[in-house]
Structure formats: structure tokens, C-alpha cells
Amino acid sequence: NIYKLIAERYLIQFLEKVKIEKTEAKVEINEAIFKKSSIKILEPGYTKYFKVLEDDNENDEEIEEKKENNLSKIPGGEYQIKINDSNFFIEEKETTAKKPYTEATLIKDLNNIAKYVKDPEIRELLKSKDKDKKDVNGSIGTTATIPGILEGLIEKGFLLRKEEKIISTDLANEYLKILPDSLKTPDSTALWWSIQEKIARGEAKLEDLTLSVLEDVKTIINSEHKTISSEFSTVKQEKEVIGVCPKCGEPIYEGEKNFYCNGYKSGCDFKLWKKIKVFNQKEVTITKQDAKTLLNKGTILITGLTNKAGKKYKANFKLEINDKYVNLSLDSFVN
Ligand SMILES: [Zn+2]
């Protein structure tokens, strides 16, 4: 089958071309442009012998436009259109979500970014940047750099590949929320390119470009900062220092079940357990505040203790440290 496909394609080049007549109607009302086109096949050429599949990347709407309709019957020229009130109605419809990008459609869009630019001056700038390039109409990156940019975004967790689709992640959506607008639009690309053009014509200096970039960076740095929600933050919070290790002088941090010494890597075994047995084998809980007090003052007051006779009491306990364990030992009873 593959051989047959290649052989057919090869033969096609020797056959006659398809001759078509394309009719396009454009109606401009206020700023909105309504377009419709029709394609009439005048001579089928090679398609008489071989059927060629439509380009997979094109969406249904574009294929629809390639068919012949009544427009083909209207001779070319400018027409005055009068909208008949009785024929004119507004149909309410719901928009459908855009189809997810594939790598091919994403690259195509990155090469035609001008259509997403609201500022008409910048849109024209972007278009003129690529006026000599085929299939490119205001691009971000080049054919050489775009694949690398995509891979980088996938690697950093902003995009992911799902079958053939390329989908933005929650991290990417969260990141977009905090980015300043100037970084989210292709406007800077267009402005910087226009400076490069001026440099090429000798109307601007290299410094004009570097200064413009620096100014933009400064503005962004000085603008109000929004922070990414903590679940997406890859920056770990600074660990809180509970106190200083009585054994080696390194900081003490809070673990899940104990307070441990940062010097454990170099052999310090200081650990203060959060559940610890005191005096008459009663287990008490050492809170973060207790640990701070203990490490700072050397003693803590523990209340709510009961003696063997069932009498409640409170007492000061101190850290008892030896080679094998860290314990709390009775310092003094408190009335
Ligand atoms: Zn230590």
C-alpha cells in the first residue's frame, strides 16, 4: 500500500493540474468582517485518476470553505448589499471550545501570532517582520527555535503531551495568572524587532535596543508582584530554627516525630521526641514552643501531671542528655 501511495504521488507530477475558480465574498460591517468562499473545479486534472487526501491539519471549517456553493455563480465585482429586515435575524449559538493543539497546529499558530494581537500598529509590525517568509505571518521564534522552546516548556512542566495533543498544565495556568501582561503578549517581540530594523537602517543604535529591554525588565521588577499559589510553588519554605543543639551547636529543626539536629550528617544524634515519658512514666507531648523553651532556657513547666495517689501536680523539667538518649528529668516541683 505504501509503495502504491508513493507511486501515485510520483505519477501525479506528470499529470495535469487541477484548475479551480475561487470566489470570495467579504462583507464588512463596522469592524466585523464576514467572509465566505466557494471553490469551483473547472478542470479536475490529476484528480480524475487519483484521489488526494485533504491535509490532516486543516479543521472542518476550512474544508467546508473549499466546497462549491452558490457564491460561484456570482460574477466578480463589488456589490452593494442591502440587508432586508425581514430576512435578517440574530441566531443565538454557543461557542464550542477550541480543539486542543497538536504539535503541528501549535507551531502553525506560533508562526501566525499576529492574529492574536489587539493593537493594530503592533499587528502590522509583526506582519511586516515576516512579509518575505512563506506560511509565516508574525511569528514568535523561528522554525529552528520553536521545537526547542516546546521541549523546554514540557520539561519544566508547563505543557504535556497527551497522545498527539499538547495540553497546558495547571502549573502553566497558575503561572499565567501572575505574569505581567507585557510578558503574555507578543507585543515586545514586535517592538524589539522594529528597533532591530532601525539599527539595520542606521536609524538607531544597539544601545536603543538594550536600553529598551532593560527598561521593560525594570518595569516588570518594580511592578506589583503576585505570588503563585503555594501548591505549585517549587520554592521550599525556609525551615524554622527551633534552637541550638546542646551537643554540637548546629540548628535544631522540627521533624514529623521529633526535633532533630542539623548536624546528624556529621554524626550528631541529638533528638528530642515529641512524645516523651517523664518521671513516673507518664507520656507528655512536647510542642514546638516547649522545644524552643527547653533549648533556650534549659527547663520547661509541665502541668496536668498526676502522682500515684491521684493528686494533680506540675513541675519543671530539664533536658537530660547523655551518650544514649535525650530525656526530661525532674528539676523542681511547682506549687
Ligand atoms: Zn547536634
GROMACS .gro file of C-alpha atoms and ligand atoms in nm:
model
  336
    1ASN     CA    1   0.000   0.000   0.000
    2ILE     CA    2   0.280   0.239   0.087
    3TYR     CA    3   0.451   0.160  -0.242
    4LYS     CA    4   0.124   0.232  -0.422
    5LEU     CA    5   0.090   0.570  -0.245
    6ILE     CA    6   0.445   0.670  -0.339
    7ALA     CA    7   0.398   0.554  -0.697
    8GLU     CA    8   0.071   0.752  -0.729
    9ARG     CA    9   0.230   1.066  -0.588
   10TYR     CA   10   0.517   1.025  -0.829
   11LEU     CA   11   0.284   0.990  -1.125
   12ILE     CA   12   0.076   1.293  -1.027
   13GLN     CA   13   0.360   1.532  -1.112
   14PHE     CA   14   0.332   1.434  -1.478
   15LEU     CA   15  -0.043   1.481  -1.492
   16GLU     CA   16  -0.243   1.795  -1.548
   17LYS     CA   17  -0.300   2.042  -1.266
   18VAL     CA   18  -0.641   2.096  -1.112
   19LYS     CA   19  -0.791   2.421  -1.234
   20ILE     CA   20  -1.016   2.596  -0.988
   21GLU     CA   21  -1.210   2.917  -0.965
   22LYS     CA   22  -1.224   3.067  -0.623
   23THR     CA   23  -1.495   3.315  -0.534
   24GLU     CA   24  -1.464   3.503  -0.212
   25ALA     CA   25  -1.722   3.732  -0.058
   26LYS     CA   26  -1.627   3.978   0.211
   27VAL     CA   27  -1.880   4.194   0.393
   28GLU     CA   28  -1.756   4.450   0.639
   29ILE     CA   29  -2.000   4.584   0.896
   30ASN     CA   30  -1.848   4.825   1.148
   31GLU     CA   31  -1.530   4.638   1.240
   32ALA     CA   32  -1.660   4.289   1.184
   33ILE     CA   33  -1.571   4.110   0.864
   34PHE     CA   34  -1.791   3.830   0.738
   35LYS     CA   35  -1.626   3.601   0.488
   36LYS     CA   36  -1.740   3.316   0.274
   37SER     CA   37  -1.574   3.146  -0.016
   38SER     CA   38  -1.655   2.891  -0.277
   39ILE     CA   39  -1.428   2.680  -0.490
   40LYS     CA   40  -1.546   2.561  -0.829
   41ILE     CA   41  -1.343   2.295  -1.001
   42LEU     CA   42  -1.302   2.390  -1.368
   43GLU     CA   43  -1.078   2.105  -1.471
   44PRO     CA   44  -1.026   1.808  -1.242
   45GLY     CA   45  -0.671   1.742  -1.369
   46TYR     CA   46  -0.496   1.455  -1.191
   47THR     CA   47  -0.789   1.409  -0.952
   48LYS     CA   48  -0.964   1.234  -1.243
   49TYR     CA   49  -0.727   0.944  -1.178
   50PHE     CA   50  -0.618   0.979  -0.818
   51LYS     CA   51  -0.792   1.095  -0.504
   52VAL     CA   52  -0.567   1.302  -0.281
   53LEU     CA   53  -0.650   1.319   0.086
   54GLU     CA   54  -0.712   1.657   0.247
   55ASP     CA   55  -0.439   1.793   0.468
   56ASP     CA   56  -0.496   1.642   0.814
   57ASN     CA   57  -0.412   1.963   0.992
   58GLU     CA   58  -0.695   2.161   0.849
   59ASN     CA   59  -1.010   2.184   1.053
   60ASP     CA   60  -1.360   2.110   0.932
   61GLU     CA   61  -1.446   2.475   0.880
   62GLU     CA   62  -1.167   2.523   0.626
   63ILE     CA   63  -1.261   2.209   0.438
   64GLU     CA   64  -1.621   2.331   0.428
   65GLU     CA   65  -1.500   2.652   0.262
   66LYS     CA   66  -1.329   2.456  -0.012
   67LYS     CA   67  -1.655   2.323  -0.148
   68GLU     CA   68  -1.857   2.479  -0.420
   69ASN     CA   69  -2.164   2.679  -0.322
   70ASN     CA   70  -2.393   2.944  -0.475
   71LEU     CA   71  -2.119   3.209  -0.448
   72SER     CA   72  -1.952   3.057  -0.755
   73LYS     CA   73  -2.249   3.169  -0.965
   74ILE     CA   74  -2.193   3.540  -0.890
   75PRO     CA   75  -1.961   3.724  -1.129
   76GLY     CA   76  -1.669   3.908  -0.973
   77GLY     CA   77  -1.702   4.274  -0.871
   78GLU     CA   78  -1.818   4.499  -0.591
   79TYR     CA   79  -2.174   4.473  -0.479
   80GLN     CA   80  -2.394   4.690  -0.266
   81ILE     CA   81  -2.564   4.471  -0.015
   82LYS     CA   82  -2.890   4.574   0.141
   83ILE     CA   83  -2.994   4.373   0.437
   84ASN     CA   84  -3.364   4.305   0.429
   85ASP     CA   85  -3.502   4.341   0.780
   86SER     CA   86  -3.736   4.051   0.739
   87ASN     CA   87  -3.452   3.824   0.633
   88PHE     CA   88  -3.220   3.948   0.899
   89PHE     CA   89  -3.212   3.770   1.229
   90ILE     CA   90  -2.973   3.701   1.507
   91GLU     CA   91  -2.919   3.340   1.583
   92GLU     CA   92  -2.807   3.255   1.929
   93LYS     CA   93  -2.548   2.983   1.942
   94GLU     CA   94  -2.299   2.860   2.191
   95THR     CA   95  -1.935   2.869   2.103
   96THR     CA   96  -1.750   2.543   2.127
   97ALA     CA   97  -1.416   2.510   2.299
   98LYS     CA   98  -1.115   2.530   2.072
   99LYS     CA   99  -0.969   2.195   1.979
  100PRO     CA  100  -0.653   2.116   2.174
  101TYR     CA  101  -0.332   2.191   1.992
  102THR     CA  102  -0.124   1.925   1.828
  103GLU     CA  103   0.243   1.998   1.777
  104ALA     CA  104   0.169   2.084   1.413
  105THR     CA  105  -0.119   2.326   1.484
  106LEU     CA  106   0.072   2.489   1.770
  107ILE     CA  107   0.375   2.554   1.551
  108LYS     CA  108   0.143   2.685   1.281
  109ASP     CA  109  -0.012   2.929   1.531
  110LEU     CA  110   0.325   3.037   1.669
  111ASN     CA  111   0.415   3.127   1.312
  112ASN     CA  112   0.094   3.328   1.275
  113ILE     CA  113   0.076   3.505   1.606
  114ALA     CA  114  -0.032   3.840   1.456
  115LYS     CA  115  -0.398   3.740   1.465
  116TYR     CA  116  -0.389   3.735   1.847
  117VAL     CA  117  -0.251   4.089   1.874
  118LYS     CA  118  -0.510   4.353   1.963
  119ASP     CA  119  -0.301   4.664   1.898
  120PRO     CA  120  -0.334   4.731   1.521
  121GLU     CA  121   0.007   4.902   1.495
  122ILE     CA  122   0.185   4.610   1.658
  123ARG     CA  123  -0.012   4.365   1.446
  124GLU     CA  124   0.116   4.538   1.132
  125LEU     CA  125   0.470   4.539   1.271
  126LEU     CA  126   0.455   4.164   1.329
  127LYS     CA  127   0.321   4.104   0.982
  128SER     CA  128   0.586   4.319   0.816
  129LYS     CA  129   0.855   4.131   1.010
  130ASP     CA  130   0.766   3.815   0.818
  131LYS     CA  131   0.648   3.961   0.490
  132ASP     CA  132   0.909   3.773   0.286
  133LYS     CA  133   0.853   3.437   0.453
  134LYS     CA  134   0.620   3.167   0.331
  135ASP     CA  135   0.346   3.048   0.571
  136VAL     CA  136   0.472   3.285   0.838
  137ASN     CA  137   0.268   3.583   0.946
  138GLY     CA  138   0.407   3.739   1.258
  139SER     CA  139   0.593   3.467   1.441
  140ILE     CA  140   0.731   3.401   1.785
  141GLY     CA  141   1.059   3.221   1.748
  142THR     CA  142   1.174   3.066   1.424
  143THR     CA  143   1.135   2.721   1.270
  144ALA     CA  144   1.474   2.647   1.420
  145THR     CA  145   1.395   2.765   1.774
  146ILE     CA  146   1.026   2.675   1.822
  147PRO     CA  147   1.075   2.296   1.875
  148GLY     CA  148   1.334   2.367   2.144
  149ILE     CA  149   1.100   2.614   2.317
  150LEU     CA  150   0.823   2.350   2.321
  151GLU     CA  151   1.055   2.083   2.462
  152GLY     CA  152   1.168   2.326   2.731
  153LEU     CA  153   0.809   2.400   2.831
  154ILE     CA  154   0.731   2.028   2.851
  155GLU     CA  155   1.042   1.961   3.056
  156LYS     CA  156   0.955   2.238   3.303
  157GLY     CA  157   0.602   2.104   3.349
  158PHE     CA  158   0.410   2.382   3.169
  159LEU     CA  159   0.295   2.165   2.880
  160LEU     CA  160   0.233   1.796   2.846
  161ARG     CA  161   0.188   1.559   2.558
  162LYS     CA  162  -0.129   1.352   2.561
  163GLU     CA  163  -0.134   1.123   2.264
  164GLU     CA  164  -0.090   1.371   1.978
  165LYS     CA  165  -0.225   1.666   2.172
  166ILE     CA  166  -0.030   1.931   2.355
  167ILE     CA  167  -0.208   2.049   2.668
  168SER     CA  168  -0.123   2.322   2.917
  169THR     CA  169  -0.087   2.209   3.278
  170ASP     CA  170  -0.242   2.360   3.594
  171LEU     CA  171   0.102   2.497   3.672
  172ALA     CA  172   0.107   2.684   3.340
  173ASN     CA  173  -0.241   2.829   3.401
  174GLU     CA  174  -0.143   2.936   3.752
  175TYR     CA  175   0.178   3.090   3.620
  176LEU     CA  176  -0.012   3.286   3.354
  177LYS     CA  177  -0.227   3.442   3.627
  178ILE     CA  178   0.074   3.603   3.794
  179LEU     CA  179   0.268   3.705   3.484
  180PRO     CA  180   0.252   4.074   3.393
  181ASP     CA  181   0.053   4.141   3.076
  182SER     CA  182   0.359   4.269   2.892
  183LEU     CA  183   0.511   3.921   2.910
  184LYS     CA  184   0.196   3.743   2.799
  185THR     CA  185   0.158   3.917   2.465
  186PRO     CA  186   0.386   3.910   2.159
  187ASP     CA  187   0.396   4.292   2.164
  188SER     CA  188   0.752   4.314   2.299
  189THR     CA  189   0.875   4.083   2.022
  190ALA     CA  190   0.728   4.321   1.765
  191LEU     CA  191   0.864   4.636   1.931
  192TRP     CA  192   1.212   4.492   1.973
  193TRP     CA  193   1.211   4.376   1.614
  194SER     CA  194   1.122   4.727   1.496
  195ILE     CA  195   1.425   4.861   1.684
  196GLN     CA  196   1.643   4.595   1.520
  197GLU     CA  197   1.516   4.710   1.181
  198LYS     CA  198   1.604   5.070   1.267
  199ILE     CA  199   1.954   4.959   1.373
  200ALA     CA  200   1.992   4.781   1.036
  201ARG     CA  201   1.894   5.102   0.856
  202GLY     CA  202   2.131   5.306   1.072
  203GLU     CA  203   1.845   5.497   1.234
  204ALA     CA  204   1.904   5.355   1.581
  205LYS     CA  205   2.193   5.234   1.790
  206LEU     CA  206   2.250   4.899   1.959
  207GLU     CA  207   2.202   5.075   2.296
  208ASP     CA  208   1.849   5.172   2.196
  209LEU     CA  209   1.757   4.805   2.192
  210THR     CA  210   1.943   4.702   2.508
  211LEU     CA  211   1.803   5.005   2.693
  212SER     CA  212   1.451   4.923   2.580
  213VAL     CA  213   1.488   4.563   2.702
  214LEU     CA  214   1.639   4.685   3.031
  215GLU     CA  215   1.356   4.935   3.079
  216ASP     CA  216   1.099   4.659   3.028
  217VAL     CA  217   1.275   4.431   3.275
  218LYS     CA  218   1.294   4.715   3.529
  219THR     CA  219   0.925   4.793   3.491
  220ILE     CA  220   0.837   4.428   3.547
  221ILE     CA  221   1.061   4.401   3.854
  222ASN     CA  222   0.919   4.720   4.003
  223SER     CA  223   0.558   4.630   3.933
  224GLU     CA  224   0.334   4.478   4.196
  225HIS     CA  225   0.421   4.113   4.248
  226LYS     CA  226   0.165   3.842   4.262
  227THR     CA  227   0.265   3.506   4.401
  228ILE     CA  228   0.189   3.166   4.268
  229SER     CA  229  -0.038   2.958   4.491
  230SER     CA  230   0.170   2.752   4.734
  231GLU     CA  231   0.070   2.412   4.596
  232PHE     CA  232   0.253   2.499   4.276
  233SER     CA  233   0.548   2.667   4.438
  234THR     CA  234   0.871   2.479   4.391
  235VAL     CA  235   1.049   2.710   4.635
  236LYS     CA  236   1.057   2.535   4.970
  237GLN     CA  237   0.979   2.749   5.272
  238GLU     CA  238   1.282   2.828   5.482
  239LYS     CA  239   1.294   2.580   5.770
  240GLU     CA  240   1.228   2.734   6.109
  241VAL     CA  241   1.513   2.704   6.354
  242ILE     CA  242   1.379   2.576   6.687
  243GLY     CA  243   1.701   2.628   6.880
  244VAL     CA  244   2.067   2.540   6.901
  245CYS     CA  245   2.185   2.184   6.957
  246PRO     CA  246   2.322   2.145   7.315
  247LYS     CA  247   2.555   1.874   7.185
  248CYS     CA  248   2.714   2.026   6.877
  249GLY     CA  249   2.579   2.379   6.830
  250GLU     CA  250   2.406   2.314   6.494
  251PRO     CA  251   2.047   2.435   6.442
  252ILE     CA  252   1.757   2.217   6.559
  253TYR     CA  253   1.465   2.164   6.319
  254GLU     CA  254   1.119   2.018   6.363
  255GLY     CA  255   1.066   1.672   6.217
  256GLU     CA  256   0.748   1.469   6.199
  257LYS     CA  257   0.801   1.287   6.529
  258ASN     CA  258   1.089   1.471   6.687
  259PHE     CA  259   1.308   1.777   6.692
  260TYR     CA  260   1.637   1.683   6.532
  261CYS     CA  261   1.981   1.830   6.493
  262ASN     CA  262   2.103   1.955   6.158
  263GLY     CA  263   2.440   1.802   6.249
  264TYR     CA  264   2.309   1.447   6.207
  265LYS     CA  265   2.503   1.416   5.882
  266SER     CA  266   2.826   1.473   6.070
  267GLY     CA  267   2.727   1.228   6.340
  268CYS     CA  268   2.528   1.426   6.599
  269ASP     CA  269   2.248   1.210   6.738
  270PHE     CA  270   2.053   1.475   6.929
  271LYS     CA  271   1.680   1.401   6.901
  272LEU     CA  272   1.405   1.531   7.126
  273TRP     CA  273   1.098   1.313   7.077
  274LYS     CA  274   0.759   1.484   7.064
  275LYS     CA  275   0.605   1.207   7.278
  276ILE     CA  276   0.831   1.157   7.575
  277LYS     CA  277   0.795   0.975   7.907
  278VAL     CA  278   0.870   1.177   8.219
  279PHE     CA  279   0.925   1.098   8.586
  280ASN     CA  280   0.652   0.843   8.667
  281GLN     CA  281   0.638   0.704   8.313
  282LYS     CA  282   0.366   0.945   8.209
  283GLU     CA  283   0.386   1.034   7.841
  284VAL     CA  284   0.375   1.404   7.762
  285THR     CA  285   0.368   1.589   7.432
  286ILE     CA  286   0.642   1.839   7.360
  287THR     CA  287   0.510   2.118   7.139
  288LYS     CA  288   0.727   2.338   6.918
  289GLN     CA  289   0.703   2.613   7.180
  290ASP     CA  290   0.807   2.366   7.455
  291ALA     CA  291   1.109   2.263   7.249
  292LYS     CA  292   1.206   2.627   7.194
  293THR     CA  293   1.180   2.699   7.568
  294LEU     CA  294   1.375   2.387   7.656
  295LEU     CA  295   1.658   2.462   7.418
  296ASN     CA  296   1.664   2.828   7.517
  297LYS     CA  297   1.616   2.820   7.894
  298GLY     CA  298   1.700   2.459   7.969
  299THR     CA  299   1.375   2.388   8.156
  300ILE     CA  300   1.000   2.374   8.089
  301LEU     CA  301   0.699   2.369   8.310
  302ILE     CA  302   0.474   2.067   8.256
  303THR     CA  303   0.125   2.086   8.404
  304GLY     CA  304  -0.158   1.833   8.437
  305LEU     CA  305   0.057   1.555   8.582
  306THR     CA  306  -0.090   1.308   8.830
  307ASN     CA  307   0.105   1.126   9.102
  308LYS     CA  308   0.046   0.766   9.220
  309ALA     CA  309  -0.200   0.884   9.484
  310GLY     CA  310  -0.405   1.051   9.210
  311LYS     CA  311  -0.309   1.401   9.308
  312LYS     CA  312  -0.250   1.654   9.033
  313TYR     CA  313   0.074   1.847   9.022
  314LYS     CA  314   0.301   2.049   8.798
  315ALA     CA  315   0.678   2.051   8.776
  316ASN     CA  316   0.975   2.195   8.597
  317PHE     CA  317   1.170   1.953   8.384
  318LYS     CA  318   1.515   1.994   8.238
  319LEU     CA  319   1.694   1.836   7.947
  320GLU     CA  320   1.895   1.535   8.043
  321ILE     CA  321   2.145   1.449   7.779
  322ASN     CA  322   2.384   1.158   7.780
  323ASP     CA  323   2.555   0.946   7.518
  324LYS     CA  324   2.250   0.725   7.459
  325TYR     CA  325   1.943   0.943   7.487
  326VAL     CA  326   1.786   1.281   7.541
  327ASN     CA  327   1.538   1.278   7.824
  328LEU     CA  328   1.346   1.507   8.051
  329SER     CA  329   1.430   1.485   8.417
  330LEU     CA  330   1.260   1.644   8.714
  331ASP     CA  331   1.408   1.978   8.808
  332SER     CA  332   1.167   2.109   9.071
  333PHE     CA  333   0.806   2.077   9.181
  334VAL     CA  334   0.589   2.384   9.142
  335ASN     CA  335   0.308   2.462   9.382
  336ZN      ZN  336   2.378   1.837   6.726
   0.00000   0.00000   0.00000
